[in-house]
mmCIF file of C-alpha atoms in Angstrom:
data_model
loop_
_atom_site.group_PDB
_atom_site.id
_atom_site.type_symbol
_atom_site.label_atom_id
_atom_site.label_comp_id
_atom_site.label_asym_id
_atom_site.label_seq_id
_atom_site.Cartn_x
_atom_site.Cartn_y
_atom_site.Cartn_z
ATOM 1 C CA MET A 1 0.000 0.000 0.000
ATOM 2 C CA LEU A 2 1.023 3.600 -0.580
ATOM 3 C CA LEU A 3 1.401 5.952 2.377
ATOM 4 C CA THR A 4 -1.537 7.934 1.037
ATOM 5 C CA ASP A 5 -3.744 4.841 1.387
ATOM 6 C CA TYR A 6 -3.587 5.066 5.200
ATOM 7 C CA LYS A 7 -5.545 7.383 7.467
ATOM 8 C CA TRP A 8 -4.187 10.903 7.583
ATOM 9 C CA ILE A 9 -5.068 14.268 9.097
ATOM 10 C CA GLN A 10 -4.147 17.728 7.846
ATOM 11 C CA ALA A 11 -3.005 19.870 10.767
ATOM 12 C CA THR A 12 -4.196 23.467 11.189
ATOM 13 C CA ALA A 13 -1.731 26.193 12.118
ATOM 14 C CA ALA A 14 -2.545 27.886 15.420
ATOM 15 C CA ASP A 15 -3.253 31.618 15.560
ATOM 16 C CA SER A 16 -3.047 31.941 11.771
ATOM 17 C CA ALA A 17 0.701 31.393 11.967
ATOM 18 C CA ASP A 18 2.608 31.234 8.685
ATOM 19 C CA LEU A 19 3.620 27.595 8.907
ATOM 20 C CA PRO A 20 4.140 24.905 6.278
ATOM 21 C CA PRO A 21 1.451 22.272 5.758
ATOM 22 C CA LEU A 22 1.751 19.314 8.126
ATOM 23 C CA VAL A 23 0.110 15.907 7.754
ATOM 24 C CA ILE A 24 -0.174 13.162 10.370
ATOM 25 C CA ARG A 25 -0.274 9.643 8.943
ATOM 26 C CA ARG A 26 -1.425 6.631 10.971
ATOM 27 C CA LEU A 27 0.324 3.593 9.491
ATOM 28 C CA GLY A 28 -0.530 0.766 11.907
ATOM 29 C CA LEU A 29 1.849 -2.199 12.334
ATOM 30 C CA GLN A 30 4.686 -2.165 9.794
ATOM 31 C CA ASP A 31 7.882 -3.991 8.865
ATOM 32 C CA TYR A 32 10.822 -1.749 9.673
ATOM 33 C CA GLU A 33 12.901 -1.652 6.505
ATOM 34 C CA PRO A 34 10.254 -0.429 4.009
ATOM 35 C CA ILE A 35 9.419 2.462 6.333
ATOM 36 C CA PHE A 36 13.105 3.265 6.826
ATOM 37 C CA GLN A 37 13.706 3.259 3.082
ATOM 38 C CA ALA A 38 10.653 5.472 2.487
ATOM 39 C CA MET A 39 11.865 8.049 5.029
ATOM 40 C CA ARG A 40 15.347 8.110 3.567
ATOM 41 C CA TYR A 41 14.034 8.428 0.024
ATOM 42 C CA LEU A 42 11.997 11.497 0.943
ATOM 43 C CA ALA A 43 15.022 13.093 2.625
ATOM 44 C CA ASP A 44 17.263 12.244 -0.339
ATOM 45 C CA ASN A 45 14.760 13.637 -2.843
ATOM 46 C CA PRO A 46 13.356 16.827 -1.325
ATOM 47 C CA LYS A 47 10.673 18.567 -3.364
ATOM 48 C CA PRO A 48 10.192 22.334 -3.143
ATOM 49 C CA GLY A 49 7.061 23.189 -1.205
ATOM 50 C CA ARG A 50 6.544 19.721 0.239
ATOM 51 C CA GLY A 51 4.878 19.837 3.645
ATOM 52 C CA ASP A 52 6.072 18.301 6.879
ATOM 53 C CA GLU A 53 4.780 14.931 8.081
ATOM 54 C CA ILE A 54 4.502 12.883 11.263
ATOM 55 C CA TRP A 55 4.132 9.122 10.867
ATOM 56 C CA LEU A 56 2.570 7.164 13.737
ATOM 57 C CA LEU A 57 2.999 3.398 13.773
ATOM 58 C CA SER A 58 4.338 0.300 15.493
ATOM 59 C CA HIS A 59 6.937 -2.083 14.114
ATOM 60 C CA LYS A 60 7.143 -5.836 13.928
ATOM 61 C CA PRO A 61 10.017 -7.065 16.158
ATOM 62 C CA VAL A 62 13.367 -5.594 15.131
ATOM 63 C CA TYR A 63 16.583 -4.275 16.644
ATOM 64 C CA THR A 64 17.947 -1.124 15.017
ATOM 65 C CA GLN A 65 21.583 -0.147 15.368
ATOM 66 C CA GLY A 66 22.421 3.552 15.005
ATOM 67 C CA GLN A 67 25.489 5.073 13.378
ATOM 68 C CA ALA A 68 27.441 5.080 16.635
ATOM 69 C CA GLY A 69 26.327 1.556 17.463
ATOM 70 C CA LYS A 70 28.846 -0.986 18.704
ATOM 71 C CA ALA A 71 28.388 -4.683 18.020
ATOM 72 C CA GLU A 72 29.083 -5.626 21.649
ATOM 73 C CA HIS A 73 25.823 -3.943 22.702
ATOM 74 C CA VAL A 74 23.817 -6.556 20.758
ATOM 75 C CA LEU A 75 24.081 -9.427 23.213
ATOM 76 C CA ASN A 76 21.772 -12.153 21.917
ATOM 77 C CA PRO A 77 19.356 -11.085 19.182
ATOM 78 C CA GLY A 78 18.140 -14.607 18.472
ATOM 79 C CA ALA A 79 15.574 -14.663 15.673
ATOM 80 C CA ILE A 80 14.924 -10.930 15.800
ATOM 81 C CA PRO A 81 16.641 -9.140 12.889
ATOM 82 C CA VAL A 82 19.244 -6.438 13.506
ATOM 83 C CA VAL A 83 19.102 -3.556 11.015
ATOM 84 C CA GLN A 84 21.896 -1.005 10.617
ATOM 85 C CA VAL A 85 20.414 2.477 10.209
ATOM 86 C CA ASP A 86 21.628 6.044 9.772
ATOM 87 C CA ARG A 87 20.104 7.712 12.832
ATOM 88 C CA GLY A 88 22.156 8.798 15.799
ATOM 89 C CA GLY A 89 22.574 6.629 18.868
ATOM 90 C CA GLN A 90 23.117 2.974 19.618
ATOM 91 C CA VAL A 91 20.924 -0.116 19.527
ATOM 92 C CA THR A 92 17.259 -0.205 20.513
ATOM 93 C CA TYR A 93 14.279 -2.514 20.111
ATOM 94 C CA HIS A 94 10.973 -1.935 18.335
ATOM 95 C CA GLY A 95 7.965 -4.227 18.632
ATOM 96 C CA PRO A 96 4.167 -4.378 18.698
ATOM 97 C CA GLY A 97 2.641 -2.280 21.468
ATOM 98 C CA GLN A 98 5.335 0.376 21.191
ATOM 99 C CA LEU A 99 4.368 3.739 19.701
ATOM 100 C CA VAL A 100 6.777 5.071 17.091
ATOM 101 C CA ALA A 101 6.558 8.618 15.747
ATOM 102 C CA TYR A 102 8.728 9.613 12.808
ATOM 103 C CA LEU A 103 9.126 13.341 12.210
ATOM 104 C CA LEU A 104 9.785 14.293 8.604
ATOM 105 C CA VAL A 105 10.250 17.998 9.195
ATOM 106 C CA ASN A 106 12.022 20.619 7.093
ATOM 107 C CA VAL A 107 14.109 22.035 9.943
ATOM 108 C CA LYS A 108 15.938 24.410 7.575
ATOM 109 C CA ARG A 109 12.646 26.012 6.561
ATOM 110 C CA ARG A 110 11.660 26.294 10.220
ATOM 111 C CA LYS A 111 15.112 27.626 11.196
ATOM 112 C CA MET A 112 15.171 24.916 13.865
ATOM 113 C CA GLY A 113 18.359 23.348 15.147
ATOM 114 C CA VAL A 114 18.723 19.679 15.990
ATOM 115 C CA ARG A 115 18.961 20.395 19.732
ATOM 116 C CA ALA A 116 15.714 22.357 19.610
ATOM 117 C CA LEU A 117 13.955 19.480 17.839
ATOM 118 C CA VAL A 118 15.284 16.951 20.358
ATOM 119 C CA ASP A 119 14.083 19.138 23.229
ATOM 120 C CA LEU A 120 10.669 19.504 21.572
ATOM 121 C CA ILE A 121 10.286 15.742 21.210
ATOM 122 C CA GLU A 122 11.386 15.009 24.771
ATOM 123 C CA GLN A 123 9.040 17.605 26.249
ATOM 124 C CA ALA A 124 6.126 16.270 24.169
ATOM 125 C CA ILE A 125 6.774 12.784 25.574
ATOM 126 C CA ILE A 126 7.019 14.081 29.155
ATOM 127 C CA ALA A 127 3.731 15.970 28.759
ATOM 128 C CA THR A 128 2.085 12.851 27.314
ATOM 129 C CA LEU A 129 3.180 10.807 30.317
ATOM 130 C CA GLU A 130 1.834 13.471 32.678
ATOM 131 C CA ASN A 131 -1.638 12.678 31.306
ATOM 132 C CA TYR A 132 -1.249 9.248 32.939
ATOM 133 C CA GLY A 133 0.152 10.558 36.211
ATOM 134 C CA ILE A 134 3.671 9.446 35.274
ATOM 135 C CA SER A 135 6.500 11.762 36.281
ATOM 136 C CA ALA A 136 9.355 11.570 33.778
ATOM 137 C CA THR A 137 12.632 13.348 33.144
ATOM 138 C CA THR A 138 15.471 13.621 30.651
ATOM 139 C CA ARG A 139 19.165 12.957 31.221
ATOM 140 C CA PRO A 140 22.151 15.020 30.065
ATOM 141 C CA LYS A 141 24.092 13.289 27.270
ATOM 142 C CA ALA A 142 21.550 10.440 27.153
ATOM 143 C CA PRO A 143 18.694 11.410 24.808
ATOM 144 C CA GLY A 144 15.351 9.912 25.694
ATOM 145 C CA VAL A 145 12.884 9.998 28.562
ATOM 146 C CA TYR A 146 13.205 8.182 31.871
ATOM 147 C CA VAL A 147 10.890 7.243 34.733
ATOM 148 C CA LYS A 148 13.154 7.152 37.776
ATOM 149 C CA ASP A 149 16.007 4.938 36.577
ATOM 150 C CA ALA A 150 14.142 3.170 33.769
ATOM 151 C CA LYS A 151 13.970 4.253 30.147
ATOM 152 C CA ILE A 152 10.469 4.609 28.741
ATOM 153 C CA ALA A 153 11.211 6.382 25.448
ATOM 154 C CA ALA A 154 14.140 6.499 23.036
ATOM 155 C CA LEU A 155 14.857 8.929 20.251
ATOM 156 C CA GLY A 156 17.259 9.271 17.368
ATOM 157 C CA LEU A 157 17.311 11.627 14.414
ATOM 158 C CA ARG A 158 19.075 12.205 11.121
ATOM 159 C CA ILE A 159 19.152 15.475 9.188
ATOM 160 C CA ARG A 160 19.679 15.338 5.431
ATOM 161 C CA ASN A 161 19.105 18.107 2.891
ATOM 162 C CA GLY A 162 17.528 20.197 5.630
ATOM 163 C CA TRP A 163 14.989 17.484 6.528
ATOM 164 C CA SER A 164 14.750 15.449 9.718
ATOM 165 C CA TYR A 165 13.750 11.819 9.736
ATOM 166 C CA HIS A 166 13.607 8.963 12.235
ATOM 167 C CA GLY A 167 12.132 10.143 15.547
ATOM 168 C CA LEU A 168 10.969 8.562 18.806
ATOM 169 C CA SER A 169 9.743 5.288 20.255
ATOM 170 C CA LEU A 170 7.574 5.244 23.385
ATOM 171 C CA ASN A 171 6.963 1.974 25.240
ATOM 172 C CA VAL A 172 3.207 1.692 25.784
ATOM 173 C CA ASN A 173 1.924 -1.873 26.199
ATOM 174 C CA MET A 174 4.443 -4.345 24.820
ATOM 175 C CA ASP A 175 6.619 -7.336 25.579
ATOM 176 C CA LEU A 176 9.734 -5.795 27.137
ATOM 177 C CA ALA A 177 11.704 -9.066 27.232
ATOM 178 C CA PRO A 178 13.679 -8.433 24.001
ATOM 179 C CA PHE A 179 15.337 -5.410 25.620
ATOM 180 C CA ALA A 180 17.210 -7.874 27.855
ATOM 181 C CA ASN A 181 19.075 -9.143 24.784
ATOM 182 C CA ILE A 182 20.759 -5.777 24.132
ATOM 183 C CA ASN A 183 22.348 -2.937 26.065
ATOM 184 C CA PRO A 184 19.561 -0.424 25.355
ATOM 185 C CA CYS A 185 21.016 2.724 23.803
ATOM 186 C CA GLY A 186 24.471 1.433 24.728
ATOM 187 C CA PHE A 187 23.917 1.241 28.493
ATOM 188 C CA ALA A 188 24.548 -2.139 30.101
ATOM 189 C CA GLU A 189 21.679 -3.447 32.221
ATOM 190 C CA LEU A 190 19.622 -0.293 31.679
ATOM 191 C CA PRO A 191 16.105 -1.039 32.967
ATOM 192 C CA VAL A 192 13.177 -0.248 30.692
ATOM 193 C CA THR A 193 9.551 0.390 31.527
ATOM 194 C CA GLN A 194 6.270 1.232 29.813
ATOM 195 C CA ILE A 195 3.021 3.119 30.344
ATOM 196 C CA ALA A 196 1.044 -0.094 30.935
ATOM 197 C CA ASP A 197 3.055 -0.663 34.132
ATOM 198 C CA PHE A 198 1.469 2.457 35.644
ATOM 199 C CA VAL A 199 -2.187 2.300 34.544
ATOM 200 C CA GLU A 200 -5.097 -0.076 35.100
ATOM 201 C CA ALA A 201 -6.986 0.406 31.827
ATOM 202 C CA ARG A 202 -4.940 -1.142 29.019
ATOM 203 C CA GLU A 203 -7.535 -1.696 26.292
ATOM 204 C CA TYR A 204 -7.063 0.887 23.520
ATOM 205 C CA LEU A 205 -4.075 2.258 25.425
ATOM 206 C CA LEU A 206 -1.849 2.467 22.356
ATOM 207 C CA GLN A 207 -4.499 4.361 20.390
ATOM 208 C CA ASP A 208 -5.122 6.786 23.233
ATOM 209 C CA VAL A 209 -1.427 7.466 23.788
ATOM 210 C CA SER A 210 -0.918 8.099 20.077
ATOM 211 C CA LYS A 211 -3.611 10.788 20.115
ATOM 212 C CA ILE A 212 -2.171 12.532 23.166
ATOM 213 C CA LEU A 213 1.379 12.428 21.826
ATOM 214 C CA SER A 214 0.202 13.721 18.431
ATOM 215 C CA ASN A 215 -1.474 16.701 20.068
ATOM 216 C CA GLN A 216 1.610 17.443 22.159
ATOM 217 C CA LEU A 217 3.889 17.361 19.114
ATOM 218 C CA LEU A 218 1.508 19.475 17.061
ATOM 219 C CA GLU A 219 1.145 22.156 19.696
ATOM 220 C CA ARG A 220 4.912 22.480 20.072
ATOM 221 C CA LEU A 221 5.323 22.756 16.315
ATOM 222 C CA GLY A 222 2.753 25.568 16.204
ATOM 223 C CA TYR A 223 -0.441 23.729 15.217
ATOM 224 C CA GLU A 224 -3.802 23.119 16.822
ATOM 225 C CA ALA A 225 -4.473 19.808 18.563
ATOM 226 C CA CYS A 226 -6.323 17.550 16.158
ATOM 227 C CA TYR A 227 -7.596 14.807 18.478
ATOM 228 C CA SER A 228 -10.282 15.123 21.132
ATOM 229 C CA SER A 229 -9.766 14.012 24.720
ATOM 230 C CA GLN A 230 -12.306 11.218 24.192
ATOM 231 C CA SER A 231 -10.635 7.818 24.546
ATOM 232 C CA ALA A 232 -10.817 5.151 21.880
ATOM 233 C CA ALA A 233 -12.955 3.033 24.227
ATOM 234 C CA GLU A 234 -15.441 5.894 24.596
ATOM 235 C CA GLU A 235 -15.549 6.361 20.833
ATOM 236 C CA VAL A 236 -16.461 2.702 20.356
ATOM 237 C CA THR A 237 -19.146 2.923 23.064
ATOM 238 C CA THR A 238 -20.771 6.053 21.679
ATOM 239 C CA SER A 239 -20.484 5.312 17.977
#
């Protein structure tokens, strides 16, 4: 299927701000490599006037090794594939029940530096977690978001031709066991956690988190929130 075949929403700039068009695409559960190749193609072949995009999805089980990745941090991948990629950072795991958001943003057009984009992403994640009563923080020289000593979200970016790609992964309601087979983000025995460990209601949790995170990212990029506060469970009940 083409990306345009999936659900998408056109964001609206807040306060009539002069911002580029931005589309959010909801891509469901995807193999990693086709999505990676699609992101890289768009960055390699920028078109004048093309709008920014945020892709929301989950991946089938995969380990991804960033540009700075060291082989010794992949301890025992077993049957899960390891894919070398061009984002920053070390090795991480993606799997069903984890929310991934890829930001294909023309940072040159926005006059936005990489550090500013990283800060924006981290603060959007922290605000999302606050909706669930989860207090989270960042760490100097260790991009991502942490709950006490456990990592709950990872991020890695690449800038090419003025465009960002890759993005963030937020652990929502997934099998965390594969993280034990790597040194997550290059840290030995780094504990990991997820939103489901802190909430009682888990049905539709991934869908609800994706809406909250989308709104948080949009607002920080200068757009209006596009999803209501109604949960996916409530939508099913009232529809």
